[in-house]
mmCIF file of C-alpha atoms in Angstrom:
data_model
loop_
_atom_site.group_PDB
_atom_site.id
_atom_site.type_symbol
_atom_site.label_atom_id
_atom_site.label_comp_id
_atom_site.label_asym_id
_atom_site.label_seq_id
_atom_site.Cartn_x
_atom_site.Cartn_y
_atom_site.Cartn_z
ATOM 1 C CA MET A 1 51.428 187.316 167.458
ATOM 2 C CA PHE A 2 48.004 185.740 166.000
ATOM 3 C CA LYS A 3 48.104 188.588 163.566
ATOM 4 C CA LYS A 4 51.653 187.922 162.404
ATOM 5 C CA VAL A 5 50.843 184.373 161.855
ATOM 6 C CA LEU A 6 47.704 185.102 159.916
ATOM 7 C CA LEU A 7 49.579 187.506 157.780
ATOM 8 C CA GLY A 8 52.203 184.814 157.153
ATOM 9 C CA PHE A 9 49.507 182.623 155.531
ATOM 10 C CA VAL A 10 47.268 185.448 153.838
ATOM 11 C CA ILE A 11 50.052 187.341 152.188
ATOM 12 C CA PRO A 12 51.526 184.383 150.336
ATOM 13 C CA PHE A 13 48.001 183.229 149.339
ATOM 14 C CA ILE A 14 47.172 186.771 147.985
ATOM 15 C CA VAL A 15 50.426 186.775 145.962
ATOM 16 C CA MET A 16 49.867 183.354 144.722
ATOM 17 C CA ALA A 17 46.316 184.156 143.585
ATOM 18 C CA ALA A 18 47.460 187.287 142.052
ATOM 19 C CA MET A 19 50.017 185.336 140.143
ATOM 20 C CA LEU A 20 47.554 182.748 139.017
ATOM 21 C CA SER A 21 45.142 185.577 138.022
ATOM 22 C CA TRP A 22 47.802 187.123 135.953
ATOM 23 C CA ALA A 23 48.761 183.873 134.398
ATOM 24 C CA MET A 24 45.133 183.116 133.520
ATOM 25 C CA PHE A 25 44.136 186.522 132.099
ATOM 26 C CA ALA A 26 47.218 188.132 130.750
ATOM 27 C CA PRO A 27 47.464 187.714 126.947
ATOM 28 C CA VAL A 28 50.425 185.780 125.422
ATOM 29 C CA ALA A 29 51.866 186.504 121.945
ATOM 30 C CA VAL A 30 51.211 183.235 119.927
ATOM 31 C CA PRO A 31 53.734 182.173 117.527
ATOM 32 C CA GLU A 32 52.667 182.747 113.848
ATOM 33 C CA ASN A 33 50.460 179.998 112.305
ATOM 34 C CA TYR A 34 50.514 178.023 115.780
ATOM 35 C CA ARG A 35 47.795 175.408 116.140
ATOM 36 C CA VAL A 36 46.547 173.702 119.216
ATOM 37 C CA ARG A 37 46.178 169.999 118.137
ATOM 38 C CA ILE A 38 43.876 168.059 120.701
ATOM 39 C CA GLU A 39 44.391 164.224 120.041
ATOM 40 C CA LYS A 40 41.871 161.623 121.111
ATOM 41 C CA GLY A 41 42.592 160.459 124.622
ATOM 42 C CA GLN A 42 44.626 163.469 125.584
ATOM 43 C CA GLY A 43 43.778 165.047 129.065
ATOM 44 C CA LEU A 44 44.017 168.373 130.351
ATOM 45 C CA ALA A 45 47.465 167.790 132.000
ATOM 46 C CA GLN A 46 49.140 166.774 128.788
ATOM 47 C CA VAL A 47 47.678 169.578 126.795
ATOM 48 C CA SER A 48 48.498 172.208 129.249
ATOM 49 C CA GLN A 49 52.001 171.049 129.615
ATOM 50 C CA ARG A 50 52.659 171.069 125.955
ATOM 51 C CA LEU A 51 51.229 174.456 125.592
ATOM 52 C CA ALA A 52 53.405 175.732 128.539
ATOM 53 C CA GLN A 53 56.506 174.211 126.827
ATOM 54 C CA ASP A 54 55.486 175.938 123.678
ATOM 55 C CA LYS A 55 55.074 179.255 125.518
ATOM 56 C CA VAL A 56 51.550 179.666 124.404
ATOM 57 C CA ILE A 57 50.268 179.867 128.038
ATOM 58 C CA HIS A 58 52.085 181.380 130.963
ATOM 59 C CA SER A 59 51.621 178.339 133.308
ATOM 60 C CA ALA A 60 50.291 174.635 132.912
ATOM 61 C CA LEU A 61 49.022 175.107 136.474
ATOM 62 C CA ALA A 62 47.142 178.318 135.688
ATOM 63 C CA MET A 63 45.338 176.541 132.683
ATOM 64 C CA ARG A 64 44.380 173.654 134.963
ATOM 65 C CA VAL A 65 42.951 175.962 137.496
ATOM 66 C CA ALA A 66 41.085 178.020 134.825
ATOM 67 C CA ALA A 67 39.637 174.962 133.333
ATOM 68 C CA TYR A 68 38.344 173.557 136.734
ATOM 69 C CA ALA A 69 36.999 177.178 137.405
ATOM 70 C CA GLN A 70 35.002 176.990 134.265
ATOM 71 C CA ASN A 71 34.088 173.345 134.486
ATOM 72 C CA MET A 72 36.056 172.530 131.351
ATOM 73 C CA GLN A 73 38.426 170.002 132.509
ATOM 74 C CA ASN A 74 36.739 167.143 130.632
ATOM 75 C CA LYS A 75 35.343 169.158 127.681
ATOM 76 C CA MET A 76 38.104 169.853 125.336
ATOM 77 C CA ARG A 77 37.132 168.681 121.852
ATOM 78 C CA VAL A 78 39.364 166.667 119.695
ATOM 79 C CA GLY A 79 40.707 168.648 116.685
ATOM 80 C CA ASN A 80 42.866 171.289 115.464
ATOM 81 C CA TYR A 81 42.529 174.884 116.427
ATOM 82 C CA LYS A 82 44.242 178.038 115.026
ATOM 83 C CA LEU A 83 44.967 180.635 117.565
ATOM 84 C CA PRO A 84 44.781 184.454 117.249
ATOM 85 C CA ALA A 85 47.964 186.448 117.403
ATOM 86 C CA GLN A 86 47.426 187.092 121.212
ATOM 87 C CA ILE A 87 45.183 185.176 123.607
ATOM 88 C CA SER A 88 44.854 184.678 127.379
ATOM 89 C CA THR A 89 44.628 181.134 128.966
ATOM 90 C CA TRP A 90 41.133 181.859 130.046
ATOM 91 C CA ASP A 91 40.079 182.782 126.508
ATOM 92 C CA LEU A 92 42.179 179.881 125.014
ATOM 93 C CA LEU A 93 39.942 177.355 126.952
ATOM 94 C CA GLN A 94 36.852 179.068 125.534
ATOM 95 C CA HIS A 95 38.419 178.677 121.937
ATOM 96 C CA LEU A 96 38.768 174.959 122.555
ATOM 97 C CA GLN A 97 35.164 174.603 123.038
ATOM 98 C CA GLN A 98 34.387 175.752 119.699
ATOM 99 C CA ARG A 99 34.262 173.751 116.476
ATOM 100 C CA PRO A 100 37.723 172.657 115.455
ATOM 101 C CA ASP A 101 39.172 174.243 112.214
ATOM 102 C CA THR A 102 38.419 172.217 109.217
ATOM 103 C CA THR A 103 39.485 172.056 105.668
ATOM 104 C CA VAL A 104 37.513 170.869 102.575
ATOM 105 C CA VAL A 105 38.436 168.747 99.569
ATOM 106 C CA ARG A 106 35.950 168.862 96.546
ATOM 107 C CA VAL A 107 35.456 165.718 94.425
ATOM 108 C CA VAL A 108 34.093 166.750 91.066
ATOM 109 C CA GLU A 109 31.745 164.260 89.339
ATOM 110 C CA GLY A 110 33.147 162.967 85.859
ATOM 111 C CA LYS A 111 36.804 163.414 87.223
ATOM 112 C CA ARG A 112 38.924 160.347 87.688
ATOM 113 C CA PHE A 113 40.389 158.788 90.774
ATOM 114 C CA LYS A 114 43.756 160.219 89.919
ATOM 115 C CA ASP A 115 42.206 163.673 90.019
ATOM 116 C CA LEU A 116 40.926 162.882 93.687
ATOM 117 C CA ARG A 117 44.204 161.674 94.827
ATOM 118 C CA GLN A 118 45.717 164.899 93.292
ATOM 119 C CA ALA A 119 43.274 167.171 95.127
ATOM 120 C CA VAL A 120 43.959 165.415 98.553
ATOM 121 C CA ASN A 121 47.752 165.475 97.967
ATOM 122 C CA GLU A 122 47.659 169.070 97.216
ATOM 123 C CA ASN A 123 45.645 170.047 100.226
ATOM 124 C CA PRO A 124 48.177 171.723 102.671
ATOM 125 C CA ASN A 125 45.800 171.375 105.755
ATOM 126 C CA LEU A 126 45.845 167.543 105.811
ATOM 127 C CA ARG A 127 48.460 165.042 107.161
ATOM 128 C CA HIS A 128 49.491 163.166 104.094
ATOM 129 C CA GLU A 129 49.594 159.644 105.466
ATOM 130 C CA THR A 130 48.784 158.015 102.175
ATOM 131 C CA LEU A 131 50.982 160.050 99.901
ATOM 132 C CA ASN A 132 53.249 157.356 98.838
ATOM 133 C CA TRP A 133 50.717 154.598 98.882
ATOM 134 C CA SER A 134 49.908 152.735 95.822
ATOM 135 C CA ASP A 135 46.198 152.875 94.706
ATOM 136 C CA GLU A 136 46.011 149.170 95.642
ATOM 137 C CA LYS A 137 47.153 149.696 99.229
ATOM 138 C CA LEU A 138 44.778 152.595 99.545
ATOM 139 C CA LEU A 139 41.829 150.646 98.533
ATOM 140 C CA GLN A 140 42.935 147.565 100.279
ATOM 141 C CA THR A 141 43.173 149.621 103.563
ATOM 142 C CA LEU A 142 39.663 151.056 103.034
ATOM 143 C CA ASP A 143 38.148 147.707 102.236
ATOM 144 C CA ALA A 144 39.738 144.434 102.035
ATOM 145 C CA ASN A 145 36.394 143.154 100.161
ATOM 146 C CA ALA A 146 36.214 145.952 97.644
ATOM 147 C CA PRO A 147 34.561 144.806 94.247
ATOM 148 C CA SER A 148 37.661 145.560 92.517
ATOM 149 C CA SER A 149 41.387 145.997 93.015
ATOM 150 C CA HIS A 150 40.984 149.073 90.787
ATOM 151 C CA PRO A 151 39.751 152.042 92.724
ATOM 152 C CA GLU A 152 38.159 154.042 89.751
ATOM 153 C CA GLY A 153 34.651 154.842 90.345
ATOM 154 C CA LEU A 154 34.349 153.689 93.974
ATOM 155 C CA PHE A 155 34.503 157.246 95.507
ATOM 156 C CA PHE A 156 31.497 159.463 95.449
ATOM 157 C CA PRO A 157 31.988 163.007 94.094
ATOM 158 C CA ASP A 158 31.074 165.503 96.818
ATOM 159 C CA SER A 159 32.623 167.896 99.085
ATOM 160 C CA TYR A 160 34.395 166.436 102.234
ATOM 161 C CA GLU A 161 35.315 168.142 105.406
ATOM 162 C CA ALA A 162 37.995 167.082 107.747
ATOM 163 C CA ASP A 163 39.682 168.655 110.809
ATOM 164 C CA VAL A 164 42.866 170.465 109.826
ATOM 165 C CA GLY A 165 45.956 168.283 110.476
ATOM 166 C CA SER A 166 44.044 165.110 110.267
ATOM 167 C CA SER A 167 44.865 162.214 108.019
ATOM 168 C CA ASP A 168 44.048 162.418 104.417
ATOM 169 C CA LEU A 169 42.914 158.834 104.679
ATOM 170 C CA GLN A 170 39.573 160.418 106.391
ATOM 171 C CA ILE A 171 38.835 161.987 103.083
ATOM 172 C CA PHE A 172 39.152 158.684 101.161
ATOM 173 C CA GLN A 173 37.266 156.811 103.781
ATOM 174 C CA ALA A 174 34.304 159.399 103.472
ATOM 175 C CA ALA A 175 34.113 159.418 99.790
ATOM 176 C CA TYR A 176 34.404 155.614 99.587
ATOM 177 C CA ARG A 177 31.593 154.744 102.065
ATOM 178 C CA ASN A 178 29.412 157.536 100.430
ATOM 179 C CA MET A 179 29.617 155.814 97.174
ATOM 180 C CA GLN A 180 28.910 152.407 98.741
ATOM 181 C CA LYS A 181 25.737 154.059 100.354
ATOM 182 C CA GLN A 182 24.599 155.840 97.269
ATOM 183 C CA LEU A 183 25.247 152.810 94.968
ATOM 184 C CA ASN A 184 23.416 150.389 97.297
ATOM 185 C CA GLN A 185 20.381 152.734 97.483
ATOM 186 C CA VAL A 186 20.218 153.020 93.671
ATOM 187 C CA TRP A 187 20.646 149.167 93.142
ATOM 188 C CA GLU A 188 18.039 148.332 95.462
ATOM 189 C CA ASN A 189 15.539 150.660 93.655
ATOM 190 C CA ARG A 190 16.637 150.066 90.066
ATOM 191 C CA ALA A 191 14.245 149.343 87.222
ATOM 192 C CA PRO A 192 13.619 145.705 86.391
ATOM 193 C CA ASN A 193 15.323 143.722 83.623
ATOM 194 C CA LEU A 194 18.587 145.649 83.377
ATOM 195 C CA PRO A 195 21.470 144.002 81.908
ATOM 196 C CA TYR A 196 23.761 144.338 84.981
ATOM 197 C CA GLN A 197 24.692 141.420 87.055
ATOM 198 C CA ASN A 198 25.696 143.478 90.200
ATOM 199 C CA PRO A 199 26.006 146.838 91.614
ATOM 200 C CA TYR A 200 29.595 147.193 90.278
ATOM 201 C CA GLU A 201 28.295 146.749 86.538
ATOM 202 C CA LEU A 202 25.670 149.387 87.329
ATOM 203 C CA LEU A 203 28.302 151.725 88.596
ATOM 204 C CA THR A 204 30.461 151.116 85.494
ATOM 205 C CA MET A 205 27.603 151.968 83.203
ATOM 206 C CA ALA A 206 26.908 155.257 85.358
ATOM 207 C CA SER A 207 30.567 156.326 84.794
ATOM 208 C CA ILE A 208 30.085 155.893 81.053
ATOM 209 C CA VAL A 209 26.678 157.843 81.174
ATOM 210 C CA GLU A 210 28.469 160.444 83.219
ATOM 211 C CA LYS A 211 31.248 160.915 80.638
ATOM 212 C CA GLU A 212 28.844 160.827 77.533
ATOM 213 C CA THR A 213 26.212 163.223 78.812
ATOM 214 C CA GLY A 214 26.531 166.762 77.745
ATOM 215 C CA HIS A 215 23.087 167.998 79.127
ATOM 216 C CA PRO A 216 21.458 166.714 82.186
ATOM 217 C CA ASP A 217 18.033 166.309 80.386
ATOM 218 C CA ASP A 218 19.845 163.579 78.101
ATOM 219 C CA ARG A 219 21.165 161.291 80.760
ATOM 220 C CA LYS A 220 18.339 158.755 80.861
ATOM 221 C CA ASP A 221 18.202 158.506 77.158
ATOM 222 C CA VAL A 222 22.075 158.118 76.963
ATOM 223 C CA ALA A 223 21.554 155.326 79.529
ATOM 224 C CA ALA A 224 18.800 153.761 77.395
ATOM 225 C CA VAL A 225 21.168 153.787 74.304
ATOM 226 C CA PHE A 226 23.713 151.809 76.069
ATOM 227 C CA ARG A 227 21.377 149.611 77.910
ATOM 228 C CA ASN A 228 19.714 148.780 74.420
ATOM 229 C CA ARG A 229 23.073 148.083 72.946
ATOM 230 C CA LEU A 230 23.909 145.702 75.608
ATOM 231 C CA ILE A 231 20.691 143.707 75.323
ATOM 232 C CA ILE A 232 21.031 143.273 71.500
ATOM 233 C CA GLY A 233 24.786 142.422 71.806
ATOM 234 C CA MET A 234 25.934 145.540 70.153
ATOM 235 C CA ARG A 235 29.236 147.144 71.135
ATOM 236 C CA LEU A 236 28.922 150.250 73.223
ATOM 237 C CA GLN A 237 31.348 152.137 70.737
ATOM 238 C CA THR A 238 31.742 155.195 73.041
ATOM 239 C CA ASP A 239 34.935 157.364 72.843
ATOM 240 C CA PRO A 240 35.337 158.141 76.596
ATOM 241 C CA THR A 241 36.120 154.422 77.173
ATOM 242 C CA VAL A 242 38.790 154.485 74.560
ATOM 243 C CA ILE A 243 40.241 157.816 75.925
ATOM 244 C CA TYR A 244 40.337 156.104 79.449
ATOM 245 C CA GLY A 245 42.172 153.203 77.829
ATOM 246 C CA MET A 246 44.779 155.310 76.323
ATOM 247 C CA GLY A 247 45.820 156.601 79.600
ATOM 248 C CA ASP A 248 48.593 159.264 79.401
ATOM 249 C CA ALA A 249 48.897 158.783 75.671
ATOM 250 C CA TYR A 250 45.562 160.879 75.230
ATOM 251 C CA GLN A 251 46.644 164.431 74.604
ATOM 252 C CA GLY A 252 43.169 165.918 73.786
ATOM 253 C CA LYS A 253 42.455 164.362 70.311
ATOM 254 C CA ILE A 254 41.241 160.936 69.582
ATOM 255 C CA ARG A 255 42.107 159.457 65.957
ATOM 256 C CA ARG A 256 40.702 156.482 64.026
ATOM 257 C CA ALA A 257 43.895 154.702 64.892
ATOM 258 C CA ASP A 258 43.027 155.009 68.512
ATOM 259 C CA LEU A 259 39.542 153.733 67.955
ATOM 260 C CA GLU A 260 40.982 150.636 66.203
ATOM 261 C CA ARG A 261 43.691 150.010 68.776
ATOM 262 C CA ASP A 262 42.615 147.333 71.021
ATOM 263 C CA THR A 263 42.632 147.765 74.938
ATOM 264 C CA PRO A 264 40.514 146.320 77.676
ATOM 265 C CA TYR A 265 38.676 149.601 77.629
ATOM 266 C CA ASN A 266 38.060 150.066 73.935
ATOM 267 C CA THR A 267 34.346 149.464 73.398
ATOM 268 C CA TYR A 268 34.740 149.629 69.558
ATOM 269 C CA THR A 269 36.995 146.555 69.557
ATOM 270 C CA ARG A 270 35.376 144.815 72.641
ATOM 271 C CA ALA A 271 31.784 143.832 73.548
ATOM 272 C CA GLY A 272 30.077 144.616 76.868
ATOM 273 C CA LEU A 273 31.038 146.838 79.629
ATOM 274 C CA THR A 274 34.530 148.077 80.305
ATOM 275 C CA PRO A 275 36.282 146.143 83.185
ATOM 276 C CA THR A 276 36.112 148.905 85.633
ATOM 277 C CA PRO A 277 34.290 152.384 85.725
ATOM 278 C CA ILE A 278 36.093 155.209 83.772
ATOM 279 C CA ALA A 279 35.315 157.968 86.101
ATOM 280 C CA LEU A 280 33.571 159.161 89.424
ATOM 281 C CA PRO A 281 29.797 159.155 88.634
ATOM 282 C CA SER A 282 27.387 161.471 90.230
ATOM 283 C CA ARG A 283 24.000 160.545 91.911
ATOM 284 C CA ALA A 284 22.277 161.682 88.833
ATOM 285 C CA ALA A 285 24.215 159.306 86.638
ATOM 286 C CA LEU A 286 23.749 156.438 88.972
ATOM 287 C CA GLU A 287 20.134 157.122 88.889
ATOM 288 C CA ALA A 288 20.053 157.334 85.043
ATOM 289 C CA ALA A 289 22.002 153.904 84.842
ATOM 290 C CA ALA A 290 19.346 152.318 87.223
ATOM 291 C CA HIS A 291 16.336 154.073 85.538
ATOM 292 C CA PRO A 292 17.010 154.616 81.811
ATOM 293 C CA SER A 293 14.248 155.897 79.643
ATOM 294 C CA ASP A 294 12.013 153.452 77.940
ATOM 295 C CA ALA A 295 12.995 154.909 74.519
ATOM 296 C CA GLU A 296 14.315 152.300 71.808
ATOM 297 C CA TYR A 297 17.172 154.453 70.870
ATOM 298 C CA ILE A 298 20.438 152.853 69.660
ATOM 299 C CA TYR A 299 22.317 155.785 68.485
ATOM 300 C CA PHE A 300 22.978 159.404 69.463
ATOM 301 C CA VAL A 301 25.185 162.326 68.084
ATOM 302 C CA SER A 302 25.883 165.713 69.537
ATOM 303 C CA ARG A 303 23.894 168.599 67.970
ATOM 304 C CA MET A 304 26.945 170.798 68.099
ATOM 305 C CA ASP A 305 24.964 173.716 69.020
ATOM 306 C CA ASN A 306 26.500 174.749 72.272
ATOM 307 C CA THR A 307 23.766 173.433 74.428
ATOM 308 C CA GLY A 308 25.291 169.914 75.071
ATOM 309 C CA ARG A 309 22.121 168.151 73.832
ATOM 310 C CA SER A 310 22.312 165.181 71.635
ATOM 311 C CA GLN A 311 20.207 163.954 68.885
ATOM 312 C CA PHE A 312 18.901 160.325 69.475
ATOM 313 C CA SER A 313 17.932 157.812 66.783
ATOM 314 C CA LYS A 314 16.378 154.427 66.553
ATOM 315 C CA THR A 315 17.668 153.243 63.279
ATOM 316 C CA LEU A 316 21.046 153.663 61.585
ATOM 317 C CA SER A 317 19.365 155.492 58.721
ATOM 318 C CA GLU A 318 18.070 158.099 61.099
ATOM 319 C CA HIS A 319 21.554 158.385 62.895
ATOM 320 C CA ASN A 320 23.317 158.887 59.522
ATOM 321 C CA GLU A 321 20.723 161.715 58.678
ATOM 322 C CA ALA A 322 21.506 163.265 62.182
ATOM 323 C CA VAL A 323 25.310 162.999 61.513
ATOM 324 C CA ARG A 324 24.923 164.836 58.071
ATOM 325 C CA LYS A 325 22.686 167.631 59.840
ATOM 326 C CA TYR A 326 24.649 168.202 62.937
ATOM 327 C CA ILE A 327 28.258 167.216 62.286
ATOM 328 C CA LEU A 328 28.760 167.568 58.523
ATOM 329 C CA LYS A 329 26.148 170.419 58.328
ATOM 330 C CA LYS A 330 24.829 169.123 55.077
#
C-alpha cells in the first residue's frame, strides 16, 4: 500500500520534471527576424509570458524555473536581442546576459544638422519617435535653455551607438551632450584676446573654419585670418556662409549675384559672424577657433594643386599675386 502511494507521488513528479526539462532544453524554431525587447522595469514573469505567447519558448513556467536554476531571475539586461533561427529556453536565458544588439549612426564633421536628421531617420534599427518633429521641438526637448532656437552646429560629429529598437532621441541626446562637453572644454582653455563674446560665437567660428579648410595643417591659419578680420572690422567674405544662406537654392555653383544678394548669412554683405553656425564642426575645428595661429594673415586662396592647401597673405597685393599664380595661372 505504501509503495502504491509513493508511486502515486513519484511518477507524476518524474513526468512533470521530464516535461519541464524538455521545455527548457528542446529548441524552438524562432520566427524570422524576431527580437526580444527587454524594457526597463520588466520582470521575469512579464518577459516569459510574452515569449510564450509569441511561441518563442515552450512554457513561461519552464523559463522561470530555468532562470532560478541559473540564478538569472534578476539579471536580464535591458535592450534588444536578435535570436538565432533555433534556440532553447536555457540558451535563450544565456543569450539575454550578453550585450544587447546595437546600431550605429555616424555623424560626419562638416555636414549640416539636416544631414544628421536624415541619417537618423534612415536608420531602420531605431524607433523613430522624432520623425515628424520640427527642428525647434527637437532642440527644445533636448535643452529648454539651448543657446539658440536653431540646432545647426549644436551636435558633435562622431559615431553614436544605441540599442536596436530604442528611440532615435537617444542619438540626438548623445550628440548634443557631446558637443556641449567638447565646446565647454575648448572655451575654458581658449587663447586670450579672442573676439568671441561666448562659447556659441566660438562654435560659429569653428563651423566656418571647418567648411573653409581643405587641409588639416591650414586650420589654425584659416582661423587666424577670420580672427584678424573680425578684430579690424573687415567682413569675413567667405563663400560657405553664402552657400548656407542660399539653402536649397544652391545647386553646386555660386555666382557673383549670389555673393551680392543679402541674406543673414552673407558675410560679403554683412559684418561679423553669421547668426548661427553653418555646419557641425569637429574637435579640430573647435581647437583651431580657440587657438588660431599668431600669423597676421588677412587673406588666403586655394593653391588649386589637389593638396587642399591654401596660400596665405598679409596684404592685398600679396593676395592678388597669389590669385594670379594659383587661380589665373599667370
